[in-house]
Amino acid sequence: MKGDFREKFGRGLVLGGAWTVLAFLILPMVVIFPVSVTDQYYLSMPKDGISLAHYAAFFTNEIWLSATAQSVIIATCSTIFAVILGSLCAIGCWRLSTGLSESVRTFMLIPIIVPTIVQALAMYRFWIDLGIIDTYVGVILAHTLVAIPYVIITVSASLANFDLRQEQAARSLGASMPQTIRWVIVPSILPGVLSGALFAFTISFDEIVMVLFITSRAIYTLPKRIWNGIEDHLDPTIAAVATMLIAVTLALLLLDLWTRHRRQQRLRAAAAEE
Amino acid sequence: MAETALASRPEPQSRASHSLSIRSLSKYYGSLAAVDDVSLEVRQGRFLTLLGPSGSGKTTILMATAGFVQPSAGEILLDDKPITNLPPDKRNFGMVFQGYALFPHMSVEDNIWFPLRVRGVSKSAAAKSVATSLELVQMAHLAKRLPTQLSGGQQQRVALARALVFQPDLLLLDEPLSALDKKLRADLQWELKSLHARLGTTFIYVTHDQEEALSMSDEIVILRDGKIEQQGDPVALYERPATRFVADFLGKSNFIRGQSAGGDAQGFRVKAGEVTLHQAGSQAADQPVLIALRPEKLSVTRARPDLPNAIPGRIAAFNYYGSTFHLQVETGALGDLIVTVPAWKCEIDPAIGNEVWLGWEPDASVVVRDN
Ligand SMILES: Nc1ncnc2c1ncn2[C@@H]1O[C@H](COP(=O)(O)OP(=O)(O)OP(=O)(O)O)[C@@H](O)[C@H]1O
Ligand SMILES: [Mg+2]
């Protein structure tokens, strides 16, 4: 009896804790939505009714649209570079799997450990010398560098499940190393590569510290625009932008889940066919 | 059953058969010699089996042949052309791996298309070869499936079809059947053997299963600690093992230690304790000898048999295997001897404690080197 009570109490405690944390994570996102439909001209809850004016403002304002375009360009480019470089690094280290390649892999994770502000400062100094301050190249390079470790982590994780004999099988069947990478290794580790790409895109899309350091007038990414918006005049358009970002992220997540579900169904259907 | 099914299947294009020479091959891992000065000739069209316990270097030899292991020393030649430094994809050897190593993201037919695809053959152009290969292994009806949707035996067939579709110069197989259950393994042994006979391709087969080696091979190479212990055709190896290791590893053997005493043209005598045995062959007197005696070559009778070698004993244990009884007989003078008798014509009552006579002909046993 006593043990039973303790067990229930313990479970209640754990569940309560979990829900609290969840609420903590989700509430800010939930709050942002009513703010985005406020009828006021500053960041606040709706007063006399709701209005979509701030959404309209986003889509008609050249400044917001260009910031979005810039962010998409930068995130797309740095995702492409980070995925290619990170995957190759992970494959290379996995393929060699010597003590040295292990330390290379650890070394590549440093950008995650070093505080962003320190990196940003270093890049600022260095980018000036390179003459790429406040350019697309500079930002894309910086974001590629911070995203690479995430790609290495996700790709290495899926490589750990890859059977080396598959590579040997491909080679014995006559495939050169590039053919083996393209037709056997990459398709097998594609889930890892895709989640690495997702990480890379998100990281670049909402990165602000470095952008503040290494850009001035020419480059205005979306986070930087939001930041400036808050500083200048607490424009509720910020809340509208934030809400749309959350919606897009959610849509992507659901899409991912849906395709996965579809794939599994297709597999089951194929199995049931005979 | 498997054989009749094979006979009706289409004949693939005949291919030229090739021979392989391995000359003084060694592979060191640090101070460990995984393969130690091994020389082998595999004649064209042969089915050669590398047999040995775990860690004896079988896989290492096969991987060196396939090009995945760089030898520390020695040479490998295909039809007298050195291939030691050729990368694996330039060797044109088919290989079947222990875990099948099918590509999980490709359907069965795409797996089989793969070797043709890397050779620049489009899927439509390869369709006929792929279909022929699939029929060769009776898998045509499952062409659209993914490997994860196949049983172990079916995966094995696909792996085989994939390794054969590009008409390799040599087929290398590393314990291809070890993950399958006993019944399926036996079926696939038949199929592999008749496939080999029909294709005429040179097969190099690795296993640690002695029955598999005996039933399938033209020639068996027994490996021990990276060295060749003995090689020959299955019957020669089974009937005339040269060493204690071979007599013990290939089938079962009873071992009797003794001292040679004089003999004649028929054979010589061996003193084992108070017992004198008759052994075929010749041996100088007063030498220590080790005799290996197969359990199935002993006769078990109630009365003393009319054989040159006969010894009484008592049944200490027995196991029933359906087709055979395995008896453990205490003989005192020669220690415990294992005997197998066909269960359907067992003349004695196999109960523990029963007194029996064991007997054998002088040429039923062989003298082996102790090692
Ligand atoms: N890459 C390696 N590094 C170090 N030692 C190795 C390596 N590969 C094999 N060995 C060693 O070489 C010896 C022979 O290995 P091999 O795999 O050829 O044995 P095997 O006969 O195939 O055994 P099994 O029946 O267990 O597959 C073993 O002692 C093994 O530990
Ligand atoms: Mg092995």
XYZ file of C-alpha atoms and ligand atoms in Angstrom:
677
model
C 0.000 0.000 0.000
C 2.697 2.360 1.081
C 4.853 1.487 -1.912
C 1.854 2.056 -4.139
C 1.356 5.571 -2.797
C 5.002 6.359 -3.211
C 4.950 5.156 -6.764
C 1.899 7.280 -7.560
C 3.419 10.308 -5.892
C 6.653 9.828 -7.758
C 4.892 9.514 -11.055
C 2.785 12.597 -10.313
C 5.942 14.543 -9.553
C 7.578 13.492 -12.799
C 4.486 14.165 -14.877
C 3.939 17.531 -13.210
C 7.525 18.484 -13.860
C 7.286 17.444 -17.487
C 4.121 19.468 -18.086
C 5.608 22.513 -16.370
C 8.650 22.410 -18.587
C 6.461 21.924 -21.637
C 4.299 24.880 -20.674
C 7.418 26.932 -20.140
C 8.573 26.092 -23.627
C 5.252 26.566 -25.366
C 3.624 29.499 -23.560
C 5.803 32.230 -25.072
C 4.859 30.932 -28.495
C 1.188 30.934 -27.580
C 1.377 34.480 -26.197
C 2.934 35.818 -29.367
C -0.155 35.010 -31.440
C -2.683 37.336 -29.698
C -0.058 40.049 -29.725
C 0.290 39.687 -33.494
C -3.413 40.393 -34.034
C -3.521 43.430 -31.763
C -5.376 46.524 -32.927
C -2.811 48.756 -31.256
C 0.298 50.322 -32.771
C 2.730 48.915 -30.282
C 3.514 45.441 -28.891
C 0.504 44.653 -26.693
C -2.553 42.444 -26.244
C -5.598 43.299 -28.433
C -7.798 45.921 -26.774
C -10.975 46.755 -28.750
C -10.825 43.922 -31.281
C -8.460 41.996 -33.441
C -6.807 43.143 -36.601
C -4.687 41.593 -39.326
C -3.132 44.929 -40.140
C 0.292 43.848 -38.936
C 0.284 40.849 -41.230
C -0.674 43.137 -44.087
C 2.148 45.436 -43.025
C 4.625 42.612 -43.353
C 3.568 41.708 -46.875
C 3.459 45.272 -48.119
C 6.603 46.490 -46.463
C 9.634 46.311 -48.750
C 11.954 46.226 -45.746
C 10.426 43.067 -44.228
C 10.189 41.309 -47.553
C 13.780 42.002 -48.462
C 14.941 40.861 -45.012
C 13.027 37.613 -45.515
C 14.541 37.141 -48.957
C 18.043 37.779 -47.609
C 17.547 35.304 -44.786
C 16.263 32.654 -47.182
C 19.209 33.180 -49.552
C 21.773 33.077 -46.754
C 20.204 30.088 -44.989
C 19.856 28.144 -48.241
C 23.448 28.747 -49.334
C 24.978 28.023 -45.952
C 22.832 24.891 -45.631
C 24.089 23.612 -48.974
C 27.721 24.269 -48.089
C 27.421 22.943 -44.535
C 25.708 19.755 -45.717
C 28.298 19.040 -48.401
C 31.334 19.845 -46.277
C 29.975 18.319 -43.073
C 28.879 15.096 -44.781
C 32.211 14.687 -46.553
C 34.069 15.279 -43.300
C 31.907 12.769 -41.456
C 32.294 10.178 -44.218
C 36.046 10.732 -44.386
C 36.525 10.399 -40.632
C 34.275 7.336 -40.517
C 36.095 5.761 -43.449
C 39.555 6.258 -41.954
C 38.471 5.679 -38.352
C 41.970 6.135 -37.017
C 42.917 7.981 -33.844
C 43.703 11.052 -35.919
C 40.369 11.103 -37.718
C 38.616 10.762 -34.362
C 40.402 13.851 -33.083
C 39.552 15.690 -36.309
C 35.905 14.923 -35.699
C 36.102 16.163 -32.112
C 37.983 19.224 -33.292
C 35.210 19.997 -35.765
C 32.722 20.217 -32.899
C 34.536 23.179 -31.332
C 32.186 25.793 -32.861
C 29.408 24.340 -30.701
C 31.455 24.697 -27.534
C 33.031 28.123 -28.044
C 30.605 30.913 -27.039
C 29.052 32.470 -30.127
C 30.009 35.952 -29.046
C 33.671 34.975 -28.961
C 33.446 33.477 -32.419
C 31.567 36.529 -33.653
C 34.291 38.802 -32.356
C 37.001 36.717 -33.961
C 35.147 36.630 -37.255
C 34.587 40.352 -37.153
C 38.341 40.951 -36.945
C 39.164 38.362 -39.539
C 36.377 39.274 -41.968
C 37.622 42.855 -42.042
C 41.031 41.639 -43.205
C 39.394 39.428 -45.791
C 37.236 42.315 -46.945
C 34.015 40.327 -46.644
C 32.424 42.269 -43.825
C 28.784 43.150 -44.518
C 28.583 40.870 -47.578
C 26.566 37.780 -48.423
C 29.814 35.824 -48.706
C 30.827 36.804 -45.170
C 27.521 35.813 -43.577
C 27.169 32.609 -45.565
C 30.711 31.627 -44.604
C 30.059 32.325 -40.916
C 26.794 30.396 -40.894
C 28.344 27.506 -42.788
C 31.041 27.301 -40.131
C 28.599 27.162 -37.216
C 26.292 24.710 -38.979
C 28.964 22.188 -40.047
C 29.292 20.557 -36.599
C 25.573 19.807 -36.492
C 25.733 18.142 -39.884
C 28.780 16.152 -38.767
C 26.915 14.976 -35.674
C 23.776 13.855 -37.495
C 25.629 12.273 -40.411
C 28.098 10.495 -38.110
C 25.157 9.112 -36.152
C 23.636 7.565 -39.249
C 27.029 6.330 -40.437
C 27.425 4.496 -37.141
C 24.492 2.345 -38.262
C 25.890 1.859 -41.762
C 27.292 -1.602 -42.381
C 30.815 -1.308 -43.787
C 30.179 -4.487 -45.752
C 27.722 -2.562 -47.917
C 30.551 -0.384 -49.081
C 32.697 -3.457 -49.691
C 29.843 -5.121 -51.539
C 29.512 -2.084 -53.794
C 33.236 -2.035 -54.501
C 33.365 -5.756 -55.228
C 30.446 -5.315 -57.620
C 32.557 -2.874 -59.588
C 31.590 0.526 -58.180
C 34.344 3.115 -57.877
C 34.580 5.066 -54.627
C 32.650 8.093 -55.988
C 29.948 5.773 -57.348
C 29.803 4.000 -54.009
C 29.363 7.294 -52.165
C 26.689 8.512 -54.549
C 24.633 5.347 -54.897
C 25.189 3.469 -51.671
C 26.531 5.552 -48.820
C 24.608 8.779 -49.341
C 21.182 7.154 -49.830
C 21.751 5.085 -46.695
C 22.651 8.070 -44.589
C 20.103 10.381 -46.207
C 17.953 10.700 -43.057
C 21.042 11.924 -41.185
C 21.952 14.296 -44.008
C 18.403 15.697 -44.128
C 18.169 16.321 -40.408
C 21.619 17.903 -40.605
C 20.267 20.160 -43.355
C 17.248 21.046 -41.230
C 19.539 21.972 -38.342
C 21.788 24.009 -40.601
C 18.873 25.913 -42.112
C 17.278 26.719 -38.753
C 20.578 27.756 -37.229
C 21.327 30.126 -40.085
C 17.769 31.406 -40.275
C 17.589 32.575 -36.657
C 21.254 33.363 -36.033
C 21.702 36.962 -34.889
C 24.831 37.424 -32.797
C 27.258 36.955 -35.664
C 25.081 38.861 -38.061
C 25.131 41.846 -35.708
C 28.911 41.720 -35.620
C 29.775 41.111 -39.238
C 27.141 43.148 -41.077
C 26.168 46.784 -41.101
C 23.991 48.417 -43.790
C 23.974 46.048 -46.741
C 22.862 42.843 -45.039
C 19.644 42.802 -43.071
C 18.504 39.297 -42.156
C 15.085 38.683 -40.647
C 16.314 38.260 -37.044
C 18.334 41.445 -37.374
C 15.273 43.295 -38.679
C 13.200 41.993 -35.758
C 15.894 43.074 -33.351
C 15.982 46.551 -34.842
C 12.188 46.680 -34.831
C 12.110 46.068 -31.108
C 14.800 48.632 -30.475
C 13.175 51.316 -32.588
C 9.458 51.301 -32.042
C 8.080 47.991 -30.698
C 6.212 47.443 -33.946
C 3.639 44.563 -33.582
C 4.661 43.412 -37.081
C 7.430 41.623 -35.171
C 4.805 39.466 -33.465
C 3.193 38.776 -36.854
C 6.572 37.722 -38.279
C 7.239 35.529 -35.269
C 3.839 33.865 -35.577
C 4.415 33.149 -39.239
C 7.835 31.695 -38.480
C 6.294 29.371 -35.917
C 3.582 28.393 -38.415
C 6.137 27.626 -41.127
C 8.266 25.570 -38.741
C 5.215 23.628 -37.612
C 4.171 23.039 -41.209
C 7.635 21.701 -42.047
C 7.558 19.428 -39.031
C 4.130 18.068 -39.957
C 5.240 17.588 -43.546
C 8.213 15.603 -42.326
C 6.017 13.432 -40.108
C 3.514 12.955 -42.919
C 6.093 11.831 -45.496
C 7.572 9.448 -42.972
C 4.131 8.035 -42.270
C 3.468 7.702 -45.987
C 6.741 5.892 -46.567
C 5.983 3.410 -43.821
C 2.524 2.796 -45.186
C 3.942 2.195 -48.622
C 6.413 -0.329 -47.207
C 3.622 -2.127 -45.396
C 1.466 -2.112 -48.499
C 4.285 -3.589 -50.568
C 4.827 -6.292 -47.963
C 1.128 -7.136 -47.875
C 0.959 -7.375 -51.653
C 1.983 -10.996 -51.931
C 13.878 -31.379 -54.661
C 16.040 -28.331 -55.069
C 17.855 -30.046 -57.916
C 14.824 -30.705 -60.027
C 13.787 -27.090 -59.620
C 17.184 -26.010 -60.862
C 17.129 -28.199 -63.919
C 14.176 -26.326 -65.400
C 15.705 -22.915 -64.944
C 17.254 -20.953 -67.797
C 20.896 -21.338 -68.584
C 22.935 -18.143 -68.233
C 25.485 -17.336 -70.891
C 28.506 -19.526 -70.453
C 31.544 -17.697 -69.209
C 35.235 -18.258 -69.333
C 36.530 -19.797 -66.158
C 39.640 -18.514 -64.426
C 42.349 -19.764 -62.118
C 43.825 -18.045 -59.105
C 47.270 -18.333 -57.563
C 48.117 -17.127 -54.116
C 51.859 -17.052 -53.533
C 53.439 -16.777 -50.078
C 50.653 -14.537 -48.842
C 51.133 -13.060 -45.375
C 49.145 -10.485 -43.456
C 50.333 -9.089 -40.163
C 48.275 -7.064 -37.729
C 50.990 -5.718 -35.468
C 52.823 -8.829 -34.336
C 49.885 -11.133 -35.067
C 50.158 -13.093 -38.293
C 46.544 -13.398 -39.418
C 47.792 -15.139 -42.565
C 51.226 -16.701 -42.486
C 52.964 -17.600 -45.755
C 50.000 -19.224 -47.491
C 50.369 -20.518 -51.053
C 47.379 -21.833 -52.962
C 46.472 -22.791 -56.496
C 42.801 -22.645 -57.372
C 42.321 -24.307 -60.734
C 39.696 -22.951 -63.078
C 36.135 -24.017 -62.447
C 36.930 -25.517 -59.050
C 34.948 -25.224 -55.860
C 37.585 -24.596 -53.233
C 36.728 -24.247 -49.569
C 38.793 -22.544 -46.915
C 37.917 -24.307 -43.686
C 39.185 -23.514 -40.232
C 38.222 -22.488 -36.730
C 37.420 -18.901 -35.820
C 40.412 -16.617 -36.209
C 42.331 -18.973 -38.497
C 42.593 -16.352 -41.263
C 39.899 -17.504 -43.704
C 38.243 -14.126 -44.110
C 41.601 -12.390 -44.343
C 42.649 -14.572 -47.292
C 39.312 -13.983 -49.008
C 39.479 -10.235 -48.384
C 43.015 -10.085 -49.757
C 41.765 -11.891 -52.854
C 38.876 -9.447 -53.173
C 41.243 -6.505 -52.693
C 39.995 -5.214 -49.346
C 43.039 -6.323 -47.384
C 46.490 -5.209 -48.499
C 48.845 -8.188 -48.025
C 51.964 -7.626 -45.915
C 53.812 -9.941 -48.271
C 53.122 -12.218 -51.177
C 51.359 -12.101 -54.489
C 47.960 -12.903 -55.929
C 47.598 -13.766 -59.602
C 44.563 -14.293 -61.797
C 45.459 -16.467 -64.779
C 49.127 -15.566 -64.138
C 48.446 -11.793 -64.152
C 49.377 -10.140 -60.854
C 46.352 -8.426 -59.271
C 47.795 -7.755 -55.832
C 47.616 -3.993 -56.228
C 44.378 -3.782 -58.227
C 41.533 -1.991 -56.387
C 38.499 -4.188 -55.578
C 36.276 -2.625 -58.237
C 38.778 -3.456 -60.976
C 39.027 -7.160 -60.138
C 35.650 -8.311 -61.435
C 35.145 -10.821 -58.616
C 31.667 -11.518 -57.292
C 31.454 -11.598 -53.542
C 28.773 -12.838 -51.175
C 29.106 -11.568 -47.630
C 28.100 -13.215 -44.411
C 25.435 -10.635 -43.590
C 24.388 -10.521 -47.286
C 25.153 -6.751 -47.440
C 22.212 -5.971 -49.684
C 21.555 -2.280 -50.248
C 18.556 -1.596 -48.009
C 17.243 1.381 -49.964
C 17.086 -0.501 -53.270
C 14.514 -3.067 -54.349
C 15.622 -6.596 -55.120
C 15.858 -5.906 -58.843
C 17.741 -2.651 -58.310
C 20.209 -4.476 -56.083
C 20.845 -6.907 -58.902
C 20.965 -4.138 -61.475
C 23.639 -2.335 -59.423
C 26.754 -4.109 -60.779
C 25.499 -3.517 -64.323
C 24.560 0.066 -63.521
C 28.097 0.896 -62.393
C 29.263 -0.586 -65.688
C 27.115 1.899 -67.542
C 24.177 -0.375 -68.423
C 20.787 1.344 -68.249
C 17.976 -0.277 -66.328
C 16.046 -1.222 -69.456
C 19.122 -2.691 -71.112
C 19.880 -4.681 -67.965
C 16.331 -5.959 -67.544
C 16.959 -9.269 -69.290
C 20.131 -10.126 -67.362
C 18.466 -9.113 -64.100
C 15.461 -11.324 -64.838
C 17.695 -14.262 -65.766
C 19.676 -13.904 -62.550
C 16.513 -13.670 -60.486
C 15.178 -16.839 -62.057
C 18.495 -18.535 -61.477
C 17.906 -18.166 -57.737
C 14.111 -18.567 -57.891
C 13.422 -15.023 -56.785
C 11.642 -13.613 -59.835
C 8.346 -13.240 -57.973
C 9.885 -10.976 -55.306
C 11.726 -8.565 -57.616
C 9.928 -5.449 -56.371
C 10.462 -6.046 -52.671
C 12.921 -4.281 -50.436
C 15.595 -6.410 -48.749
C 14.040 -5.803 -45.315
C 10.914 -7.557 -46.528
C 12.771 -10.796 -47.293
C 13.657 -13.778 -45.135
C 17.301 -14.644 -44.523
C 17.313 -17.352 -47.170
C 15.695 -15.062 -49.731
C 18.220 -12.311 -48.982
C 20.970 -14.857 -49.496
C 19.588 -15.749 -52.915
C 19.432 -12.103 -53.921
C 23.012 -11.570 -52.774
C 24.023 -14.545 -54.879
C 22.161 -13.287 -57.944
C 23.748 -9.866 -57.525
C 27.239 -11.354 -57.318
C 26.665 -13.459 -60.439
C 24.768 -11.109 -62.758
C 27.899 -9.421 -64.104
C 29.577 -12.728 -64.922
C 32.474 -12.399 -62.480
C 35.787 -14.108 -63.096
C 35.603 -15.619 -59.616
C 32.939 -15.963 -56.948
C 34.040 -15.418 -53.351
C 31.690 -16.515 -50.586
C 32.311 -15.756 -46.905
C 30.186 -18.033 -44.731
C 27.111 -17.265 -46.841
C 24.879 -19.794 -45.111
C 25.950 -19.427 -41.490
C 22.993 -17.240 -40.492
C 20.395 -19.693 -41.801
C 18.667 -22.512 -39.980
C 19.835 -26.049 -40.532
C 17.169 -27.194 -42.978
C 17.419 -24.140 -45.201
C 21.180 -24.383 -45.102
C 21.035 -27.924 -46.422
C 18.699 -26.871 -49.274
C 20.940 -23.980 -50.243
C 24.005 -26.213 -50.144
C 22.445 -28.339 -52.883
C 21.554 -25.279 -54.891
C 24.951 -23.645 -54.581
C 26.646 -26.828 -55.621
C 24.538 -27.349 -58.716
C 24.776 -23.650 -59.533
C 28.526 -24.049 -59.496
C 28.325 -27.089 -61.724
C 26.121 -25.291 -64.244
C 27.977 -21.968 -64.337
C 31.480 -23.341 -64.330
C 32.679 -20.258 -62.442
C 35.546 -20.750 -60.010
C 34.181 -20.596 -56.441
C 36.185 -19.831 -53.317
C 34.096 -20.607 -50.290
C 34.820 -19.817 -46.646
C 33.211 -21.724 -43.813
C 33.912 -23.070 -40.381
C 31.253 -25.733 -40.822
C 33.015 -29.006 -41.649
C 29.900 -30.728 -42.996
C 29.335 -27.874 -45.405
C 32.928 -28.095 -46.578
C 32.764 -31.860 -47.055
C 29.483 -31.839 -48.928
C 30.172 -29.020 -51.376
C 33.849 -28.764 -52.212
C 36.093 -30.134 -54.915
C 38.956 -29.245 -52.664
C 39.289 -28.235 -49.019
C 42.092 -26.180 -47.499
C 42.240 -26.508 -43.738
C 43.653 -23.465 -42.018
C 44.984 -23.134 -38.533
C 46.498 -19.980 -37.044
C 46.969 -18.453 -40.487
C 48.781 -21.464 -41.942
C 47.631 -24.272 -44.200
C 47.370 -27.409 -42.100
C 46.379 -29.790 -44.895
C 44.633 -29.620 -48.236
C 43.021 -32.111 -50.549
C 39.715 -33.419 -51.787
C 37.056 -34.099 -49.128
C 37.427 -37.880 -49.146
C 41.215 -37.764 -48.879
C 41.052 -35.316 -46.001
C 38.410 -37.233 -44.124
C 39.916 -40.658 -44.657
C 43.568 -39.717 -44.291
C 43.955 -36.760 -41.949
C 47.634 -35.972 -41.522
C 47.426 -34.388 -38.108
C 45.486 -34.666 -34.909
C 44.059 -31.221 -35.574
C 42.577 -32.244 -38.928
C 41.276 -35.565 -37.604
C 39.534 -33.687 -34.815
C 38.277 -30.693 -36.785
C 36.993 -32.548 -39.836
C 34.518 -34.963 -38.321
C 35.117 -36.585 -34.933
C 37.911 -38.916 -33.933
C 38.976 -41.071 -31.032
C 42.670 -40.779 -30.298
C 44.793 -43.608 -28.998
C 48.359 -43.028 -27.911
C 50.830 -45.885 -28.074
C 54.254 -47.208 -28.892
C 55.031 -48.910 -32.200
C 56.258 -52.511 -32.047
C 57.438 -54.689 -34.951
C 55.325 -55.393 -37.997
C 55.115 -56.999 -41.402
C 53.893 -56.176 -44.895
C 50.272 -55.971 -43.654
C 50.941 -53.479 -40.944
C 52.478 -53.029 -37.530
C 51.573 -53.465 -33.911
C 50.923 -50.667 -31.461
C 51.245 -51.146 -27.730
C 48.744 -49.029 -25.865
C 49.067 -49.881 -22.186
C 48.466 -53.650 -21.827
C 46.623 -53.815 -25.147
C 48.276 -54.553 -28.475
C 46.567 -53.080 -31.522
C 46.997 -53.798 -35.206
C 47.443 -50.866 -37.478
C 47.759 -50.789 -41.270
C 50.790 -49.076 -42.778
C 54.374 -49.145 -41.619
C 56.285 -47.559 -38.824
C 59.746 -48.015 -37.343
C 59.659 -49.856 -34.031
C 59.676 -48.134 -30.633
C 58.266 -44.831 -31.839
C 55.470 -42.993 -30.073
C 52.393 -43.102 -32.343
C 49.015 -41.418 -32.262
C 46.116 -43.282 -33.824
C 42.921 -41.553 -34.941
C 39.823 -43.707 -35.110
C 36.517 -42.497 -36.546
C 33.522 -43.260 -34.274
C 31.540 -44.782 -37.147
C 34.291 -47.239 -38.053
C 34.017 -49.123 -34.775
C 31.705 -52.080 -34.530
C 29.737 -52.657 -31.339
C 28.699 -56.218 -30.511
C 27.582 -58.243 -27.528
C 30.100 -61.026 -28.140
C 33.755 -60.707 -28.980
C 34.002 -59.824 -32.688
C 36.243 -61.687 -35.099
C 38.435 -58.654 -35.801
C 42.158 -58.020 -35.330
C 41.351 -55.242 -32.885
C 38.771 -55.995 -30.204
C 38.303 -54.599 -26.734
C 35.573 -54.992 -24.143
C 33.915 -52.035 -22.479
C 30.887 -50.703 -20.664
C 28.410 -48.111 -21.977
C 28.888 -44.953 -19.927
C 26.521 -42.663 -21.847
C 24.491 -42.585 -25.023
C 22.668 -40.040 -27.165
C 19.947 -40.767 -29.687
C 19.988 -38.695 -32.911
C 17.230 -40.404 -34.873
C 19.463 -41.915 -37.512
C 22.309 -42.798 -35.152
C 23.197 -43.619 -31.580
C 26.287 -42.017 -30.107
C 27.717 -44.233 -27.406
C 30.432 -43.435 -24.962
C 32.149 -46.661 -24.011
C 34.551 -47.070 -21.071
C 37.277 -49.476 -22.089
C 39.687 -49.055 -19.217
C 42.814 -49.809 -21.251
C 42.119 -47.317 -24.061
C 40.096 -44.820 -22.058
C 36.651 -43.697 -23.213
C 35.860 -44.265 -26.892
C 33.019 -42.601 -28.798
C 31.112 -44.847 -31.180
C 28.324 -44.018 -33.601
C 26.034 -46.793 -34.777
C 23.111 -46.589 -37.184
C 20.073 -46.640 -34.927
C 18.085 -48.947 -37.216
C 20.583 -51.785 -37.071
C 21.940 -51.407 -33.587
C 22.550 -54.979 -32.414
C 23.109 -54.192 -28.787
C 20.873 -52.771 -26.121
C 22.174 -49.240 -25.671
C 21.600 -48.859 -21.953
C 24.044 -47.383 -19.506
C 26.082 -50.030 -17.745
C 25.736 -52.720 -20.448
C 28.861 -54.660 -21.367
C 29.826 -54.534 -25.059
C 32.728 -55.379 -27.370
C 34.279 -52.831 -29.691
C 36.221 -53.910 -32.755
C 37.843 -52.505 -35.862
C 39.973 -53.429 -38.834
C 43.655 -52.360 -38.930
C 42.953 -50.071 -41.885
C 39.971 -48.383 -40.193
C 42.285 -46.193 -38.161
C 45.059 -43.842 -39.287
C 48.292 -42.694 -37.736
C 48.356 -38.909 -37.365
C 50.991 -36.385 -36.367
C 50.396 -35.016 -32.909
C 50.240 -31.230 -32.869
N 41.511 -5.450 -39.041
C 42.111 -6.279 -38.158
N 42.909 -5.760 -37.199
C 43.526 -6.577 -36.332
N 43.429 -7.904 -36.324
C 42.639 -8.482 -37.243
C 41.950 -7.703 -38.217
N 41.250 -8.534 -39.011
C 41.492 -9.772 -38.562
N 42.331 -9.760 -37.508
C 42.832 -10.930 -36.791
O 43.336 -11.826 -37.717
C 43.009 -13.172 -37.373
C 42.306 -13.843 -38.523
O 41.054 -13.204 -38.734
P 40.009 -13.694 -39.804
O 38.881 -12.740 -39.775
O 40.684 -13.897 -41.104
O 39.549 -15.073 -39.198
P 38.440 -16.077 -39.724
O 39.124 -17.357 -39.998
O 37.660 -15.473 -40.825
O 37.548 -16.262 -38.429
P 35.940 -16.357 -38.301
O 35.591 -17.800 -38.544
O 35.723 -15.990 -36.872
O 35.346 -15.419 -39.259
C 42.172 -13.086 -36.109
O 43.000 -13.392 -35.010
C 41.724 -11.659 -36.072
O 41.603 -11.234 -34.741
Mg 35.605 -14.780 -41.043
